[in-house]
Coordinates of C-alpha atoms in Angstrom, one line a residue:
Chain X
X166 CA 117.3 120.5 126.1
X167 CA 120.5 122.1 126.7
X168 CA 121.7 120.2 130.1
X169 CA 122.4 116.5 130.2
X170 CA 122.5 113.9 132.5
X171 CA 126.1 112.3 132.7
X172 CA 126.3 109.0 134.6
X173 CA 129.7 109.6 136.5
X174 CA 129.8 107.1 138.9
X175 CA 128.3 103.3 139.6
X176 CA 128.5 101.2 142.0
X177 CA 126.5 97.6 142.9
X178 CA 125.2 95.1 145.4
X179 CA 123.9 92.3 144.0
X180 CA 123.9 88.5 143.7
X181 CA 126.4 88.5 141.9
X182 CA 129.0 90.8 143.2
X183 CA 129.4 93.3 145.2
X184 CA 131.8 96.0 143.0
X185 CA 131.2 96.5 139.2
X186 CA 134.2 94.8 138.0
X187 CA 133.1 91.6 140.4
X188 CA 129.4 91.6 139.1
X189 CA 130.2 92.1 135.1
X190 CA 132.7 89.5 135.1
X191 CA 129.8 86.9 137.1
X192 CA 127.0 88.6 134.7
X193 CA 128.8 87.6 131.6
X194 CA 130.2 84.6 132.7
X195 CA 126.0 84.0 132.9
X196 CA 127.0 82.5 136.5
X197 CA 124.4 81.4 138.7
X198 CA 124.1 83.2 141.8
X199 CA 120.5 81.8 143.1
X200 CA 120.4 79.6 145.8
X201 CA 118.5 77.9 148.8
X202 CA 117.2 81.0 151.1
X203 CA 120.0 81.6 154.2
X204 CA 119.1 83.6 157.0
X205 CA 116.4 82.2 158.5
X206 CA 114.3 78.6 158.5
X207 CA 112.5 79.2 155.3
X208 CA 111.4 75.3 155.4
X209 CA 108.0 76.3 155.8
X210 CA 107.7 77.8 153.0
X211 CA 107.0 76.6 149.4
X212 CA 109.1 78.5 147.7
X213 CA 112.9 77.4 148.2
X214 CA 115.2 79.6 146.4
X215 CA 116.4 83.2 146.2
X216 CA 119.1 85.9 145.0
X217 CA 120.6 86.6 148.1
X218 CA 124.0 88.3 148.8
X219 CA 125.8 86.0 150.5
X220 CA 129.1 87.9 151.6
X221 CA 128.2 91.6 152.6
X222 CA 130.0 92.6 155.8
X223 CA 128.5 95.7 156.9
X224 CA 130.8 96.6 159.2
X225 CA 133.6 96.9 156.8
X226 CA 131.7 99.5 155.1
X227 CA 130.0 101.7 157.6
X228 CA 130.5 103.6 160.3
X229 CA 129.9 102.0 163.8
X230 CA 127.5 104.9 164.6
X231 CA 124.9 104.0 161.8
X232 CA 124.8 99.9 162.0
X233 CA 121.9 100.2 165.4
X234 CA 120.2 102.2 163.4
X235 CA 120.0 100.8 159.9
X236 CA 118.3 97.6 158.2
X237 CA 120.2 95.4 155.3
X238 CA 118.6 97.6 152.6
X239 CA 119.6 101.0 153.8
X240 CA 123.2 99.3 154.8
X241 CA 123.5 97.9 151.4
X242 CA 122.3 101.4 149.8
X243 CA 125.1 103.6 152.2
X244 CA 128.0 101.3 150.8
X245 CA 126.7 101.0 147.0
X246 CA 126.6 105.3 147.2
X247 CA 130.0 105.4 148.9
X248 CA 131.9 103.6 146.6
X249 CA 129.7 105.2 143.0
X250 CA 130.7 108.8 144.7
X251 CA 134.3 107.4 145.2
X252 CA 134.1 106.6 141.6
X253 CA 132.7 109.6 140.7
X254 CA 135.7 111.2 142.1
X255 CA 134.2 114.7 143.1
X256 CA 136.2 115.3 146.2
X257 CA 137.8 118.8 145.2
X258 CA 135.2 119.5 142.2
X259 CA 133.8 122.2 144.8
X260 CA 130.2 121.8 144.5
X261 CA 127.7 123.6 146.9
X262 CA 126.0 121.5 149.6
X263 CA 122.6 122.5 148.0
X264 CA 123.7 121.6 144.0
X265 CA 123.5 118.1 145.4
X266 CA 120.5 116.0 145.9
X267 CA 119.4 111.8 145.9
X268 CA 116.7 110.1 144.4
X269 CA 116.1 106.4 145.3
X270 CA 113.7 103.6 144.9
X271 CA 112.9 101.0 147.2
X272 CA 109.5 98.7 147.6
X273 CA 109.5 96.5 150.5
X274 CA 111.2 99.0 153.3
X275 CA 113.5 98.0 156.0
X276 CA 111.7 94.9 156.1
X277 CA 114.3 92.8 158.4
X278 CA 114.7 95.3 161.1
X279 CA 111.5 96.3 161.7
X280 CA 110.2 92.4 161.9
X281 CA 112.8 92.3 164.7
X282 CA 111.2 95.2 166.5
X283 CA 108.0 94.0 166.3
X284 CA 108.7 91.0 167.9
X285 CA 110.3 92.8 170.4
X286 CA 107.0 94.6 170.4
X287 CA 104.7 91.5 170.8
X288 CA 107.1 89.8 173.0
X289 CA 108.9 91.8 175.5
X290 CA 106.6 95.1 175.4
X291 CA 107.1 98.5 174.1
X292 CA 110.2 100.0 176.1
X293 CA 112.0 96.9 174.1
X294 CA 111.5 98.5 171.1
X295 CA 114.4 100.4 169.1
X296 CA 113.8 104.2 168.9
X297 CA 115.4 103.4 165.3
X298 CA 112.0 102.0 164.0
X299 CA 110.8 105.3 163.8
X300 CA 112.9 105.9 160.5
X301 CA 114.5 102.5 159.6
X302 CA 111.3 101.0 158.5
X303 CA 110.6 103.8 155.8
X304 CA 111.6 103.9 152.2
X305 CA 112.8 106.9 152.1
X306 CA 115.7 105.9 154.9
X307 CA 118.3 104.8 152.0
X308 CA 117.6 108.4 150.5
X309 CA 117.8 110.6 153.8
X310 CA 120.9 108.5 155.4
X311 CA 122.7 108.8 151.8
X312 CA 122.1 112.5 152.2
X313 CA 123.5 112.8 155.5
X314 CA 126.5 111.0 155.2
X315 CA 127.5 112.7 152.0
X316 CA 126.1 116.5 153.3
X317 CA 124.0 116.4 150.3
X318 CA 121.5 119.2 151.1
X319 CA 120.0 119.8 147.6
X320 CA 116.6 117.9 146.1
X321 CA 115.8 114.9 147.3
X322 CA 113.1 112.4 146.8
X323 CA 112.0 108.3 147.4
X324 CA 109.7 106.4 144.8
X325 CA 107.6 103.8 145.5
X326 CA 106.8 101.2 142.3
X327 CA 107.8 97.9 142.8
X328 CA 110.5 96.5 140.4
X329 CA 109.2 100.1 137.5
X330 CA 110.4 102.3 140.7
X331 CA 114.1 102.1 140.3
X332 CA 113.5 103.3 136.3
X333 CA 111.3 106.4 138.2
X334 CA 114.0 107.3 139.8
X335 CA 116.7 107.7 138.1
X336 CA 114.6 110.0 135.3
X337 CA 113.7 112.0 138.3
X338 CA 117.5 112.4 139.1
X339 CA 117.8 113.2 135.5
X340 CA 114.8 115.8 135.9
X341 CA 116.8 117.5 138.7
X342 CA 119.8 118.1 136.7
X343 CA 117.8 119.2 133.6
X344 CA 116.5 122.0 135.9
X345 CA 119.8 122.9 137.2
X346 CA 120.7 120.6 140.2
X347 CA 124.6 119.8 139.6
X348 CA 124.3 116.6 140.6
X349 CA 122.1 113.7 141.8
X350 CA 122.4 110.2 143.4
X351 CA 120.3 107.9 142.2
X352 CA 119.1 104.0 141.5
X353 CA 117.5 102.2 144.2
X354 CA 117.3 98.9 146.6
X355 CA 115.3 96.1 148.0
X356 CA 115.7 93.4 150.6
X357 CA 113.2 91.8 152.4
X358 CA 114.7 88.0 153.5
X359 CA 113.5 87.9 156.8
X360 CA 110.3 85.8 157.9
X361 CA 107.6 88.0 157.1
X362 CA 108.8 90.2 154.3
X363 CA 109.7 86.6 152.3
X364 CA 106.3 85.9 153.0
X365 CA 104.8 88.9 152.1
X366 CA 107.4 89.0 148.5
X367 CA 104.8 86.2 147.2
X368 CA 101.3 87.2 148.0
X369 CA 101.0 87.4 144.4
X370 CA 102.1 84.0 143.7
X371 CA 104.2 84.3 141.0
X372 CA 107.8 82.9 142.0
X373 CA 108.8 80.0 141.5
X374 CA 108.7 76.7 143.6
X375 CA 111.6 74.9 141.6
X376 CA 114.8 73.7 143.8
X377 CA 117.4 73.8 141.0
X378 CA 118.8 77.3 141.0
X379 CA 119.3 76.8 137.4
X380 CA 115.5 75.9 136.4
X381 CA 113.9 78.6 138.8
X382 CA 113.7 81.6 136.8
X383 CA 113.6 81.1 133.0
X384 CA 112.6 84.5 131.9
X385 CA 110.7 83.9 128.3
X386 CA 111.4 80.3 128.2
X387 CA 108.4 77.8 127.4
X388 CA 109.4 76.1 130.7
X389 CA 109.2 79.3 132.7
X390 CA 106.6 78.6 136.0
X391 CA 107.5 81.6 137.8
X392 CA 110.5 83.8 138.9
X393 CA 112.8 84.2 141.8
X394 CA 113.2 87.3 144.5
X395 CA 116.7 88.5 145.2
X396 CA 118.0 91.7 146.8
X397 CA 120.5 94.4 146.3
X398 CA 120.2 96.9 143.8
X399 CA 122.5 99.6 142.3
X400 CA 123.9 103.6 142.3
X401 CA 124.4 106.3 139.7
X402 CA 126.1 109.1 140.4
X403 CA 124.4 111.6 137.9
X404 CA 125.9 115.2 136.8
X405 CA 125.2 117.9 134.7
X406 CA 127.1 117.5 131.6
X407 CA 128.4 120.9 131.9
X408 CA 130.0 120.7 135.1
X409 CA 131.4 117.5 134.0
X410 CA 132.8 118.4 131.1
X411 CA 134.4 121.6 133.2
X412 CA 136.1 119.4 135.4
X413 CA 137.2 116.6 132.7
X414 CA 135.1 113.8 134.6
X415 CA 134.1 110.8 132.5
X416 CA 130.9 109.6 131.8
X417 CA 129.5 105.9 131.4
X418 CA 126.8 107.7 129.4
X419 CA 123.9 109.6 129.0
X420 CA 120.5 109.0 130.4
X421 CA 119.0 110.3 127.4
X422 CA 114.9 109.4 127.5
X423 CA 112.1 107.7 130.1
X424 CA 108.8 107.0 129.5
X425 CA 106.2 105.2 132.0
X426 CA 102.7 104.1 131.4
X427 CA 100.1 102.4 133.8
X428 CA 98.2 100.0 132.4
X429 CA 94.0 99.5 132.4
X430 CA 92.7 97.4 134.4
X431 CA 93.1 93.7 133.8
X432 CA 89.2 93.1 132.8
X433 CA 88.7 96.5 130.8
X434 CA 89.6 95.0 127.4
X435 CA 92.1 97.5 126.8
X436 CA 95.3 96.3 125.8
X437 CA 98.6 96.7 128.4
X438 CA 100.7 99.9 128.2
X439 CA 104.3 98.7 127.9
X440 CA 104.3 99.3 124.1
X441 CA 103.8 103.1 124.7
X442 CA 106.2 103.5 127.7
X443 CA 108.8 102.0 124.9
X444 CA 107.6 104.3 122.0
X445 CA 107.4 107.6 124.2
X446 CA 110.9 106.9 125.9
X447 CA 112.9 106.7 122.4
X448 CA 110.8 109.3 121.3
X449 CA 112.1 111.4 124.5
X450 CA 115.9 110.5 123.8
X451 CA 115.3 111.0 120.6
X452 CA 116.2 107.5 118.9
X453 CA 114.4 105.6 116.4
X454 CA 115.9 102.2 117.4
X455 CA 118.8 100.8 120.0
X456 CA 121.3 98.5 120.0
X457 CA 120.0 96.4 122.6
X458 CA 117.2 95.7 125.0
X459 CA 117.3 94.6 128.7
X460 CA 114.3 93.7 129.4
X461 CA 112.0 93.6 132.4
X462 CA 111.6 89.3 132.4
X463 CA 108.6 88.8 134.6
X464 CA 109.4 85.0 134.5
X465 CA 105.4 84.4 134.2
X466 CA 104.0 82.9 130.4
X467 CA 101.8 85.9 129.9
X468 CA 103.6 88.5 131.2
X469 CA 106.8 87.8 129.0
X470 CA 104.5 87.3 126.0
X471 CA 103.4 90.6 126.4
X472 CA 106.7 91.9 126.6
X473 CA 108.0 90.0 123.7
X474 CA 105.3 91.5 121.8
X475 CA 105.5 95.3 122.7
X476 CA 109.7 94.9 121.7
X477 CA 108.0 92.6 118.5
X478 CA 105.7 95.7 117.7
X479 CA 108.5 98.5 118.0
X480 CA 111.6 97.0 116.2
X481 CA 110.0 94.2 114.3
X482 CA 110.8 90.4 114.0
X483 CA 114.0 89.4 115.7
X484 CA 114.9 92.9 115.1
X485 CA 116.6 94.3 118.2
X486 CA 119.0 91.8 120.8
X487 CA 117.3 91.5 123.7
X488 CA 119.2 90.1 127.0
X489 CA 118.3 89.2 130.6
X490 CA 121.0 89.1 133.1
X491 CA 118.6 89.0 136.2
X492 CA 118.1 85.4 135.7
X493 CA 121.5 84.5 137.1
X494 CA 120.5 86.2 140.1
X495 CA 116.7 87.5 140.2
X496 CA 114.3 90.1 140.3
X497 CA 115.6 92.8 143.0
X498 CA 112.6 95.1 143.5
X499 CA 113.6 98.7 143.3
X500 CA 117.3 97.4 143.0
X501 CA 116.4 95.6 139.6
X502 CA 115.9 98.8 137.1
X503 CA 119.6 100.7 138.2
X504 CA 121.3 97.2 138.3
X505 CA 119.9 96.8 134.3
X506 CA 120.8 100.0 133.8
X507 CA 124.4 99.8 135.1
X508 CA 124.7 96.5 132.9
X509 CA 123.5 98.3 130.2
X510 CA 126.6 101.2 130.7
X511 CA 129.2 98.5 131.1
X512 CA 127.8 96.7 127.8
X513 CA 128.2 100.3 125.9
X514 CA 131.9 100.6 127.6
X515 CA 133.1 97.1 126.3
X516 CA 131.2 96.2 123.2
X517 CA 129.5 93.1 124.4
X518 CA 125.6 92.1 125.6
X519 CA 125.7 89.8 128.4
X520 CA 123.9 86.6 128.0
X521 CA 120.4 85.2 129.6
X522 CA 121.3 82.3 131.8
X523 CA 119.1 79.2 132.5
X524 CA 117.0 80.5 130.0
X525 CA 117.5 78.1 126.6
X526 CA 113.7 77.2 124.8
X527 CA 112.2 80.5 123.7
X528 CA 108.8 80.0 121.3
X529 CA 109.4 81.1 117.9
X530 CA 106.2 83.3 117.5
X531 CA 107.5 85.7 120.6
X532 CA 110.1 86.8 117.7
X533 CA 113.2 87.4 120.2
X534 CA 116.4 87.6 119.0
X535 CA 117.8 87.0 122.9
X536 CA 121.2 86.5 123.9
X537 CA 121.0 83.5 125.4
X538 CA 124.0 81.4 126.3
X539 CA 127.6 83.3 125.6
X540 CA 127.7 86.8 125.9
X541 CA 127.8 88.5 121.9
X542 CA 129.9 90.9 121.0
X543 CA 128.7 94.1 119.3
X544 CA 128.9 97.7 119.8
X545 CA 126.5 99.5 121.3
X546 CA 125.9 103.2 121.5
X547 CA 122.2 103.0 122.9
X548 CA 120.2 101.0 125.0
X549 CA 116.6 100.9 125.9
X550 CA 115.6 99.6 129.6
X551 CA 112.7 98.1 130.7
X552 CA 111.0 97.3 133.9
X553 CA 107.4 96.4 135.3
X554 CA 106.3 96.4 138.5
X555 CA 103.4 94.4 139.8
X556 CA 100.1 96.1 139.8
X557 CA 100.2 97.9 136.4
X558 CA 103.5 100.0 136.1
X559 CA 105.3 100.3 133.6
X560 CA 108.9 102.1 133.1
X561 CA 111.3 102.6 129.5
X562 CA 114.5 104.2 129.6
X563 CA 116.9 104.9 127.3
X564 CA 120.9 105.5 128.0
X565 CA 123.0 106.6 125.3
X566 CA 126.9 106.6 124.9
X567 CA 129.1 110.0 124.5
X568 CA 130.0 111.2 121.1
X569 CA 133.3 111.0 122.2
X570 CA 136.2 113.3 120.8
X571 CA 139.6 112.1 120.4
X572 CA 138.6 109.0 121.7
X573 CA 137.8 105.6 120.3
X574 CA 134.5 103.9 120.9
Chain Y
X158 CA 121.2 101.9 193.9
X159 CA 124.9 102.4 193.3
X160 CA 125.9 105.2 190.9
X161 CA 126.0 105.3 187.2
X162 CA 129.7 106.0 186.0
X163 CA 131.0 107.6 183.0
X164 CA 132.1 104.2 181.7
X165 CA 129.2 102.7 182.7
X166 CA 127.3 105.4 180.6
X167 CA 129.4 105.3 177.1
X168 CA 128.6 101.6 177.4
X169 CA 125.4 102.2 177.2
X170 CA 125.8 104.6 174.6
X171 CA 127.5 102.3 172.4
X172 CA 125.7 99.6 172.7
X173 CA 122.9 101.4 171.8
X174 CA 123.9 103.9 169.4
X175 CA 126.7 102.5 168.1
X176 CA 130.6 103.5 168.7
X177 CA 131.1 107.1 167.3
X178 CA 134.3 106.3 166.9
X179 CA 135.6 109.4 168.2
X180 CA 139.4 109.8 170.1
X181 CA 138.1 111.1 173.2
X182 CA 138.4 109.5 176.6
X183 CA 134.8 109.4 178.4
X184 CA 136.6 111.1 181.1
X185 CA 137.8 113.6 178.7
X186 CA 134.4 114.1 177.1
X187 CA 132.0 114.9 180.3
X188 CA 131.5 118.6 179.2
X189 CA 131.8 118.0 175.6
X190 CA 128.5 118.6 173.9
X191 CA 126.9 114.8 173.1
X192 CA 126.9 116.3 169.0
X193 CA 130.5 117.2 168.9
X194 CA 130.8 113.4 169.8
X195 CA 128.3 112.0 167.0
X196 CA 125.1 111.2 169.8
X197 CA 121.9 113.0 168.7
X198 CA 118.6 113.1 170.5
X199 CA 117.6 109.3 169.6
X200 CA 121.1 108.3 170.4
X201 CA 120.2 110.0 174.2
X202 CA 116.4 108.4 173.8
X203 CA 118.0 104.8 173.0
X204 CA 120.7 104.7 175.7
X205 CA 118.0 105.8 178.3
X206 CA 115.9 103.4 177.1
X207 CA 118.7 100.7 177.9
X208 CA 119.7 101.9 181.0
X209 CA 115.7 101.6 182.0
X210 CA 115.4 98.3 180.9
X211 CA 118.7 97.7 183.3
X212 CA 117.9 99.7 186.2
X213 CA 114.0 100.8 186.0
X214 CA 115.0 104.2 186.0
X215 CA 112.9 106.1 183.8
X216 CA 113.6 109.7 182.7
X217 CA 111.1 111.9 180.1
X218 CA 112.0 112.6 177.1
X219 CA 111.6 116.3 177.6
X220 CA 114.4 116.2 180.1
X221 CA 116.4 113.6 178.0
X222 CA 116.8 116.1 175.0
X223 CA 117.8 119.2 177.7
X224 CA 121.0 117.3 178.4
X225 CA 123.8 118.6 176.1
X226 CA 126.6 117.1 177.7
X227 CA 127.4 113.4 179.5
X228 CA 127.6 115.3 182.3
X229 CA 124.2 116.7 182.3
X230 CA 122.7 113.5 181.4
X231 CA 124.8 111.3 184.2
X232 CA 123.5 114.0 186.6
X233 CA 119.8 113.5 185.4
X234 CA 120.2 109.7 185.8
X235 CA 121.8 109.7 189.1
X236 CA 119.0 112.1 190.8
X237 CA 116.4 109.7 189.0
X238 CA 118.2 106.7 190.7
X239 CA 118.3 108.4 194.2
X240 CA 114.9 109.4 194.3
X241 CA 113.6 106.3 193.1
X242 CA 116.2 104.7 195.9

């Protein structure tokens, strides 16, 4: 293919920071940013902890005009895609209202807000209920109020998978500009801390009941018993690499191949798909091995044994570093593929994998080589993304650093 | 039932749709169309619902949206209060 997808601009919101510099310096430190649930009496409930973000002011970000109107999620989206676009610098780089277009992700909706209209609803009647609802609720709110605000009139889109959905959307982003949109927000976002969507983040059952932040999500560990929920999620701001390289912008990186499978069902006796998403997404970028996995860490014994042997499979014993900086601060739905994958561009820029907190007792036969305590130092030109989400997705990307001229690294 | 003011009807506005955190005066904005001041149609539908819950004054949403300007809509409430008076 002749066009590429340039990541221009990032930003985060996240656990562990809310601006890149602040969450890569907490992500390598390996700090811990899970704690006991805030925001409403979760005593009831038997799981205790989460990754929540603990010091977003929304007000300081946004307009006045668009905080009646907007749950946490799509507050959290507008201020992650303000500041990536800031990044991205195009102000001036006179692009046409219709060249530009968002993809996001997002799972769980505007969970908070509309739990506060409906008890509006059951409580106080119908005329009590925000006119708001009728959008807020949706998943496709962080994609049409990003587009507003920014006038960005060209294709847009929302995708639905759980934590895969975030991976979905940035290759659709990436699908965009290969058919000649100039460029594309993307990544996605999920928060969901409010009575009911906490409730409903567990009907599955598999996140952990353990009170010490630091034993609660152990991805790959022999210990592991479940993994914790957080919220927040990331932005890429995504441009043709020919109008970026007309205007001098610099990139992060390419995202250079995606794959995703959907695995059989549980009792068909067919074996799970992740080892296919893997193969078909280097095979799209065009790489016969990377520098470094991020993987998806379900945090539950079979599904990271699974995972360990689809990466065991494709690079071979030990044969590939594999990291997991979600354990410091959990698994973020929609938000957890575009915050790997922005970890995995600030890994390429600085020559270091960030390490796996909490996780430390990893059985020999899953034949990991993962980073576990101290971040390592290596260069890294490619790396290969992973995330599943529940109910059988799964999604492999691949970014890849420039060639870069005249430039070291 | 008293009248609704100007004041009294930005007030409602913002609490309900948010400031939009324009210069103008509500005095200076009766005949300014509600978008050049950032209110769409559910800003209008919110802000009547509010002043409902307040006053019982109901107005239809098919006369709501015909009101371009605060002038227009402070007219439509205060005939709504004066016949329900």
């Amino acid at each position: 293919m002749n066009e590429s997808a340039q990541v221009v601009g990032m930003g985060v919101a996240a656990p562990s920071g809310l601006s890149v510099e602040d969450y890569w310096a907490a992500v390598l430190a390996g700090r811990t940013s899970i704690g006991p649930v805030t925001g409403f009496d979760a005593s009831g409930y038997a799981v205790r902890l989460a990754g929540q973000i603990g010091d977003f002011d929304a007000a300081a970000h946004l307009p006045k005009r668009l905080l009646p109107q907007t749950d946490r999620v799509t507050r959290l989206a507008l201020a992650t895609a303000a500041s990536a676009l800031a990044g991205a610098d195009i102000e001036g780089a006179e692009m046409d209202s219709f060249d530009q277009g968002v993809v996001l992700a997002n799972a769980q909706g505007g969970s908070e807000f509309t739990h506060r209209e409906f008890r509006k609803l059951w409580t106080k009647g119908p005329a009590e209920v925000s006119v708001y609802e009728s959008f807020a609720w949706f998943y496709a709110v962080n994609t049409g109020q990003i587009s507003i605000r920014h006038g960005m009139r060209g294709p847009c889109g929302a995708l639905v998978g759980e934590q895969a959905g975030g991976l979905d959307a940035i290759s659709l982003a990436r699908r965009r500009i290969i058919e000649g949109t100039r460029l594309m927000v993307t990544g996605g976002f999920d928060s969901a801390f409010d009575p009911w969507g906490f409730l409903s983040q567990n009907s599955h059952g598999r996140l952990s009941q353990a009170t010490d932040p630091r034993h609660a999500y152990r991805p790959f560990d022999r210990a592991v018993d479940g993994y914790v929920a957080g919220e927040g999620g990331a932005v890429l701001v995504l441009e043709a690499g020919s109008s970026a390289r007309r205007r001098n912008a610099p990139s992060y990186g390419e995202i250079a191949g995606y794959a995703a499978t959907f695995d059989p069902r549980p009792d068909s006796g067919r074996p799970p798909t992740l080892r296919r998403a893997i193969e078909l997404a280097m095979a799209d970028a065009g790489v016969s091995t990377v520098d470094v996995v991020f993987a998806d860490s379900a945090g539950v014994p079979e599904l990271d044994r699974i995972e360990a042997a689809a990466i065991g499979d494709v690079f071979g014993h030990r044969g590939v570093p594999v990291t997991a900086p979600k354990a410091g601060f959990g698994r973020l739905g929609a938000g957890g593929g575009p915050v790997d994958v922005l970890t995995a561009l600030l890994s390429m820029r600085d020559s270091v994998i960030p390490p796996t907190p909490h996780t430390t007792d990893v059985p020999e036969d899953y034949g990991l080589d993962l980073v576990l305590d101290a971040p390592r130092e290596r260069r890294v030109d490619t790396a290969l993304v992973l995330a599943r989400g529940y109910g059988g997705f799964n999604s492999a990307l691949v970014v890849r650093k420039n060639a870069e001229e005249g430039q070291d690294g | 039932m008293s009248k609704l003011t100007i004041e009294e009807l930005f007030q409602a506005l913002i609490e309900s749709a948010g400031d939009s955190e324009t210069d103008i005066t509500p005095a200076d904005s009766l005949d300014v169309p509600f978008a050049d001041i950032g209110y769409d149609s559910l800003a209008l539908m919110e802000t009547a619902a509010k002043i409902a819950q307040r006053t019982g004054v109901k107005i239809d949403d098919e006369q709501l949206v015909d009101a371009e300007t605060p002038r227009q809509l402070l007219d439509l409430l205060n005939r709504a209060m004066a016949g329900q008076a």
